[in-house]
XYZ file of N, CA and C in Angstrom:
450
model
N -15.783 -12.109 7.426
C -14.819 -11.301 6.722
C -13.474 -12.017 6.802
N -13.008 -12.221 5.502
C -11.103 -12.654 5.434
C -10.591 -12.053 5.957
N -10.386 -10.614 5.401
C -9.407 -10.090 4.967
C -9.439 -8.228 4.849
N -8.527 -7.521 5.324
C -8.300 -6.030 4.103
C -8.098 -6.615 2.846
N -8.581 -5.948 2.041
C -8.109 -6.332 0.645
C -7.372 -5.205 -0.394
N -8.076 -3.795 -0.223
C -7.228 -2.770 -0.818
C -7.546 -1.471 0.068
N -6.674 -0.401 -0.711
C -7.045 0.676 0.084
C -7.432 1.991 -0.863
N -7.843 2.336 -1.238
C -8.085 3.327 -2.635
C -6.922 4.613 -2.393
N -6.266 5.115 -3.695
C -5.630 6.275 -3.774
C -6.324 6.994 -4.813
N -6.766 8.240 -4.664
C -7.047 9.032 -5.543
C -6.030 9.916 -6.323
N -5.451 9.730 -7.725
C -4.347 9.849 -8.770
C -4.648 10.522 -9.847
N -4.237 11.519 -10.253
C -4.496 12.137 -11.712
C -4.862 11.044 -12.750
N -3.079 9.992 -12.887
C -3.042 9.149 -13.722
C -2.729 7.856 -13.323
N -3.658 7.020 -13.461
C -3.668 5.553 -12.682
C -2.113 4.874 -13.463
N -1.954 4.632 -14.643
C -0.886 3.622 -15.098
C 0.276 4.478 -15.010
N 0.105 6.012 -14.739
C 1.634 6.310 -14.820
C 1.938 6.616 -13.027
N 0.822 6.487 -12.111
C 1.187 6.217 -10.833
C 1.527 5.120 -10.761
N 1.155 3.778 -11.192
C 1.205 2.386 -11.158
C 3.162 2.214 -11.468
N 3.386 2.746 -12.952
C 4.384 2.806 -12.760
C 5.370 3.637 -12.067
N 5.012 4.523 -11.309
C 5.992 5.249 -10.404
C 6.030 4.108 -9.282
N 5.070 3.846 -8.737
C 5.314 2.418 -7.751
C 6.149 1.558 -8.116
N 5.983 0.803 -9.211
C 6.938 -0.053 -9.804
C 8.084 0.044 -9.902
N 8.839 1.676 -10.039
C 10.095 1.864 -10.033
C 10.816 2.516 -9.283
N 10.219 3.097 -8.534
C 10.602 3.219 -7.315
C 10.638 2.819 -5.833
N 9.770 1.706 -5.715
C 9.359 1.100 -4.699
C 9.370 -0.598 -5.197
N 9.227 -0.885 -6.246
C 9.282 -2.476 -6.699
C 8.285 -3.279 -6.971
N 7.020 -2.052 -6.541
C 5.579 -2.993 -6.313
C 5.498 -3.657 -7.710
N 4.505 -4.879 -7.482
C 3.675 -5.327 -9.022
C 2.775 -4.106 -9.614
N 2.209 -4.598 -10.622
C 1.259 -3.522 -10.423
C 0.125 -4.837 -11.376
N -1.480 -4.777 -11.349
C -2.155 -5.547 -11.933
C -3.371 -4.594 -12.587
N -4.146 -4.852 -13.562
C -4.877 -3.702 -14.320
C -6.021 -4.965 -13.874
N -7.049 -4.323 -14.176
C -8.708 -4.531 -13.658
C -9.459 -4.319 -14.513
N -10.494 -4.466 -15.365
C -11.514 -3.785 -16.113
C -11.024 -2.925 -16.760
N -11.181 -1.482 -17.501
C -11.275 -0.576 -18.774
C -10.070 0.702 -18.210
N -9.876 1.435 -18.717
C -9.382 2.899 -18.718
C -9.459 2.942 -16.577
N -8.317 3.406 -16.361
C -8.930 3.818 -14.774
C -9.480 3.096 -13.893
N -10.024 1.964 -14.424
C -10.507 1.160 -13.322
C -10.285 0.913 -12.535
N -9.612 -0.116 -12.423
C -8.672 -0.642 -11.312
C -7.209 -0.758 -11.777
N -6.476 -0.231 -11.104
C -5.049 -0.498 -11.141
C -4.789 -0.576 -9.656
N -3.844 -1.704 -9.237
C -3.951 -2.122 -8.195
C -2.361 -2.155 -8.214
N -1.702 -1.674 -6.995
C 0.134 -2.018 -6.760
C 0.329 -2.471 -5.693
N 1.272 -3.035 -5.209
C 1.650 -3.945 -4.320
C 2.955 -4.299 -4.278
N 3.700 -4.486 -2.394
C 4.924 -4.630 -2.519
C 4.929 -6.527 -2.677
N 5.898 -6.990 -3.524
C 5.707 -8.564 -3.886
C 5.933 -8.945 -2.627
N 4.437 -10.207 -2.916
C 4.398 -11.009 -1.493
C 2.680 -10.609 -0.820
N 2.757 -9.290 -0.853
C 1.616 -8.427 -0.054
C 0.300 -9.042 -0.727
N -0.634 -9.353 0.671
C -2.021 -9.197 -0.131
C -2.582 -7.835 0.068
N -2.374 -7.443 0.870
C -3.210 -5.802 0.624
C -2.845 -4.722 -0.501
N -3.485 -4.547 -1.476
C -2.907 -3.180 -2.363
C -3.411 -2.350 -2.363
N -3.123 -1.428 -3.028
C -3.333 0.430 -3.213
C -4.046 0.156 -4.644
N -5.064 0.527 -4.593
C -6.326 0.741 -5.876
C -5.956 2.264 -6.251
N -5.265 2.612 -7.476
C -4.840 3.647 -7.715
C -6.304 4.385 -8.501
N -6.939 5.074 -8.046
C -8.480 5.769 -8.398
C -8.207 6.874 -9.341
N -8.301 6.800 -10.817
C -8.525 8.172 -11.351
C -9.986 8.645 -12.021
N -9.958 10.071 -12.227
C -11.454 10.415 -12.818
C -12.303 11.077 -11.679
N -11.522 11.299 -10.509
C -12.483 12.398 -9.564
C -11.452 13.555 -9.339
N -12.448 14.531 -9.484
C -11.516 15.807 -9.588
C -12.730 16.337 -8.913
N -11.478 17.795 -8.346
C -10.678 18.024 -7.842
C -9.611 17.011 -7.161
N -8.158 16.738 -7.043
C -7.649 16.044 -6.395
C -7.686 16.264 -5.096
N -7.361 15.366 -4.642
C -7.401 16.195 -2.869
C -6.054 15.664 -2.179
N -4.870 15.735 -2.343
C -3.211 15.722 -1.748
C -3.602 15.604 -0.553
N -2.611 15.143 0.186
C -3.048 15.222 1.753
C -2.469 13.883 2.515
N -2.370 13.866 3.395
C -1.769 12.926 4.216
C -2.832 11.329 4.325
N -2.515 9.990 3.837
C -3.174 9.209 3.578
C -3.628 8.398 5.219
N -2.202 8.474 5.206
C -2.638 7.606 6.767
C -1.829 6.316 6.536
N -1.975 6.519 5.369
C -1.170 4.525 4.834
C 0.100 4.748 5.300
N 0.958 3.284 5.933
C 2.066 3.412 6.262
C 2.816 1.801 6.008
N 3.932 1.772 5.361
C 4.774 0.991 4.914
C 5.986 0.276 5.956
N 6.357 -0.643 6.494
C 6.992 -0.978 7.516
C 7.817 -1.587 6.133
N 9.331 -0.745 7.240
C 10.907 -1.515 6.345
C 11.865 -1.917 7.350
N 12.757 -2.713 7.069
C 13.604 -3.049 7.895
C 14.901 -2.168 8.127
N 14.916 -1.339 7.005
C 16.005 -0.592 6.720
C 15.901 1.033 5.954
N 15.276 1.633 7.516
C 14.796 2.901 6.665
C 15.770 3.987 6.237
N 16.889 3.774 6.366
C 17.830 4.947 5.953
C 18.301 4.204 4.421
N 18.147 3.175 4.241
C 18.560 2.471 2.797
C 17.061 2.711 1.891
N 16.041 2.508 2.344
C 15.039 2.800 1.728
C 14.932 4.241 1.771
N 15.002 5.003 2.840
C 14.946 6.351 2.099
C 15.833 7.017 1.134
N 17.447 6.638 1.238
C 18.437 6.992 -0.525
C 18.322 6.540 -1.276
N 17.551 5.180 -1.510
C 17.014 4.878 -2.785
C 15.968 5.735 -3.463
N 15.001 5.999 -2.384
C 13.535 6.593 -2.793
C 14.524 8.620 -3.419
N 15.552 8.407 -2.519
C 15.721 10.080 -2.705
C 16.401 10.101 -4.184
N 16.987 9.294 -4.737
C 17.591 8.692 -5.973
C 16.732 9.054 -6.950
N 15.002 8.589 -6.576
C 14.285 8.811 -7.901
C 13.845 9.682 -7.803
N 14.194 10.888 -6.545
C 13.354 12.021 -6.493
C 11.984 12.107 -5.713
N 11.854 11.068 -4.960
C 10.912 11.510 -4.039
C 11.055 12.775 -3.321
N 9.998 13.173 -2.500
C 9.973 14.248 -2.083
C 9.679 13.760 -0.778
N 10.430 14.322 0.261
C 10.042 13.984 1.661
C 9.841 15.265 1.987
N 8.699 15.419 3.208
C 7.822 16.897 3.414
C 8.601 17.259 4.489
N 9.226 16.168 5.336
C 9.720 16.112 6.663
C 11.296 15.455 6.671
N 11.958 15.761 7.244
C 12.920 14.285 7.391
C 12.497 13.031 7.864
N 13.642 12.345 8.226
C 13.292 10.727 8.728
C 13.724 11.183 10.295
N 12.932 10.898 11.317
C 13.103 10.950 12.934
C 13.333 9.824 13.393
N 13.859 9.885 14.323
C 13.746 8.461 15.527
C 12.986 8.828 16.561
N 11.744 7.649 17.161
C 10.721 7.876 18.304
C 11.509 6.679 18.719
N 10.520 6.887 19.902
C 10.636 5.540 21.018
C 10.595 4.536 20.649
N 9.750 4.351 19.605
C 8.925 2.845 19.571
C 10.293 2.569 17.822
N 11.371 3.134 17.311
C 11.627 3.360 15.964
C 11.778 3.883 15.013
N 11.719 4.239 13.817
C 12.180 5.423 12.743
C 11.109 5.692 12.467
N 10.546 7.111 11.658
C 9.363 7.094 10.803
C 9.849 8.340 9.536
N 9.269 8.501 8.521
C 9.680 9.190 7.615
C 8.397 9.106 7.337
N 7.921 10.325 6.124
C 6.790 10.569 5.259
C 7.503 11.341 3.822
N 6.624 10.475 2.881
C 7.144 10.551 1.449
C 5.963 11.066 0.698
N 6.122 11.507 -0.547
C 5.199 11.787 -1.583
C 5.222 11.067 -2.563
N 3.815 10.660 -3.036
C 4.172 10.089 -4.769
C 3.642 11.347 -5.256
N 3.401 11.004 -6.626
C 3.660 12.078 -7.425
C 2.615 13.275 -7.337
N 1.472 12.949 -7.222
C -0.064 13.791 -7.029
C -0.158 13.858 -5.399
N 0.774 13.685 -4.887
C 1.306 14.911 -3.567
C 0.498 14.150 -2.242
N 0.323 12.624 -2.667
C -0.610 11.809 -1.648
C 0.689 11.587 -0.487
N 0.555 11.633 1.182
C 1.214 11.787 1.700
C 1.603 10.161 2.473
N 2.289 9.069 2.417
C 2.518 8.079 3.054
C 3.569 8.234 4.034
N 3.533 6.848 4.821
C 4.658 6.962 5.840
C 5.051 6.073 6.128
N 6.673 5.467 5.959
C 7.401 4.837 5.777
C 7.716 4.514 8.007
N 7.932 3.204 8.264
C 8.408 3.396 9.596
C 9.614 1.742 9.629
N 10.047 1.928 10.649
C 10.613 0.997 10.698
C 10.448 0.255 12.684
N 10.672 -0.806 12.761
C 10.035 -1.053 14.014
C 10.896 -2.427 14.215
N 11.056 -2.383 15.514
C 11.577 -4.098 15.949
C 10.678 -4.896 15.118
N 11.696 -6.043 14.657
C 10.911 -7.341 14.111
C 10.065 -8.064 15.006
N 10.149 -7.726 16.494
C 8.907 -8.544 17.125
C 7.555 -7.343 17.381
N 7.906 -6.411 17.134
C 6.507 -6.128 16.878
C 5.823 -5.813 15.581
N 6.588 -5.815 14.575
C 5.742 -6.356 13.441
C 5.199 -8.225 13.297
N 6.119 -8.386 13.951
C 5.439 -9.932 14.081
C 4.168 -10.259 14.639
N 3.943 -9.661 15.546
C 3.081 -9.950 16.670
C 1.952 -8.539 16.092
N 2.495 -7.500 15.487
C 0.874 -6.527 15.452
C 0.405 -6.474 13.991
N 1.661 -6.718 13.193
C 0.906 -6.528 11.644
C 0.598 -7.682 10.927
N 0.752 -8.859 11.274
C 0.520 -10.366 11.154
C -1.085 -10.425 10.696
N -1.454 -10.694 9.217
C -2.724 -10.988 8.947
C -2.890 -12.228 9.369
N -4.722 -12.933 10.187
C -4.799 -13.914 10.437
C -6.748 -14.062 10.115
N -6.441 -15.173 9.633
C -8.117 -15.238 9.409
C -8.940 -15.051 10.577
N -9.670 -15.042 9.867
C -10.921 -14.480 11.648
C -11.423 -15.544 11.941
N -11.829 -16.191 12.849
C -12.232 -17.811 13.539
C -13.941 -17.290 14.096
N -14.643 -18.353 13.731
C -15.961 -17.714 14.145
C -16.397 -19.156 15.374
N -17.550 -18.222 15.782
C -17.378 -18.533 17.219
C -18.128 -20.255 17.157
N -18.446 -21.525 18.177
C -18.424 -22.232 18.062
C -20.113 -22.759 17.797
N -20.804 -21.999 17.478
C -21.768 -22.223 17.257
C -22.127 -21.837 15.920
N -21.423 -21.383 15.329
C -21.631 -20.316 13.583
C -21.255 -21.899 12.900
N -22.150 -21.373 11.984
C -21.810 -21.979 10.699
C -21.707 -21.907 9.173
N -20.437 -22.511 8.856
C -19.844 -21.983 7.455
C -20.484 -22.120 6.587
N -21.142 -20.953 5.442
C -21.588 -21.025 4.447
C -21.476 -21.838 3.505
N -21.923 -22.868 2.829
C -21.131 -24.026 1.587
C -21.181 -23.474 0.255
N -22.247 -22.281 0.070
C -21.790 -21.410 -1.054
C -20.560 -21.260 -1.511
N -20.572 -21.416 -2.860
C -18.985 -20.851 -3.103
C -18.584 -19.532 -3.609
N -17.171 -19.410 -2.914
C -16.826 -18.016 -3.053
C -16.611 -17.610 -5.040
N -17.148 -16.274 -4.818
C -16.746 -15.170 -6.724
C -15.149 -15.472 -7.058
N -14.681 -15.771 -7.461
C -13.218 -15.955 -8.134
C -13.196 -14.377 -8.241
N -11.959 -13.882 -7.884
C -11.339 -12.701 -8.328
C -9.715 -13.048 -8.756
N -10.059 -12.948 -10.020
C -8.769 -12.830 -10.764
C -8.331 -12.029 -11.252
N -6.802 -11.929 -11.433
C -6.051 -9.937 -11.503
C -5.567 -10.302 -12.975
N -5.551 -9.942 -13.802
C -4.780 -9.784 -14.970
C -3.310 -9.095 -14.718
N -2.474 -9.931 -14.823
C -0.880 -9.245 -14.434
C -0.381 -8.389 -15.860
N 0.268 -7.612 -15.392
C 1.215 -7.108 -16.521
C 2.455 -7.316 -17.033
């Protein structure tokens, strides 16, 4: 295994969540296959994205679990309050740093934190996985996945 690669959100409307990301947060956003498919957002730079999922109903709102590390969470939260986000909670200070929780629009619950730069260095740091000294690398070659940008 590389890598995380996405994380699914379940959305009424995939391209008009795609663009609420985009303008309020800055992400890219990249389309996938037909109607709903894949719409994928991302803050630039990031390989992990949010697969914005529409076409299952009932929605189900609710607290995701996903959480966004900023350097500057009281500037990121008056921007976000600018476009009308909805925060369920305020922004606190813990031990370890700030944390806040925000809404996008279909009421999915994220959480914004902010943390010393050495421990995002040291805990959220993607690194390939090293296999052990007896494994050996497949010479197959890897499926191309290519994103169609917008």
């Amino acid at each position: 295994m590389l890598a995380l690669a996405d994380v699914a959100i379940v959305v009424s409307d995939a391209k008009a969540s795609a663009r609420w990301w985009r303008k309020v947060l800055g992400f890219s956003n990249h389309t996938i296959g037909g109607k709903g498919h894949a719409v994928l957002v991302a803050p630039p730079g990031e390989r992990l994205v949010l697969h914005l999922c529409e076409g299952f109903a009932p929605l189900e709102p609710g607290d995701t679990g996903i959480a966004f590390v900023t350097d500057d969470m009281a500037t990121l939260v008056a921007r976000m309050s600018k476009h009308g986000v909805r925060f369920p909670e305020p922004p606190r200070k813990e031990p370890w740093g700030s944390m806040a929780k925000f809404e996008d629009p279909d009421r999915n619950v994220f959480w914004l934190l902010e943390v010393p730069t050495s421990m995002v260095r040291s805990t959220l740091r993607l690194r390939a996985p090293t296999l052990p000294p007896n494994a050996r690398r497949s010479r197959s070659p890897r499926p191309s996945r290519r994103v169609a940008r917008k």
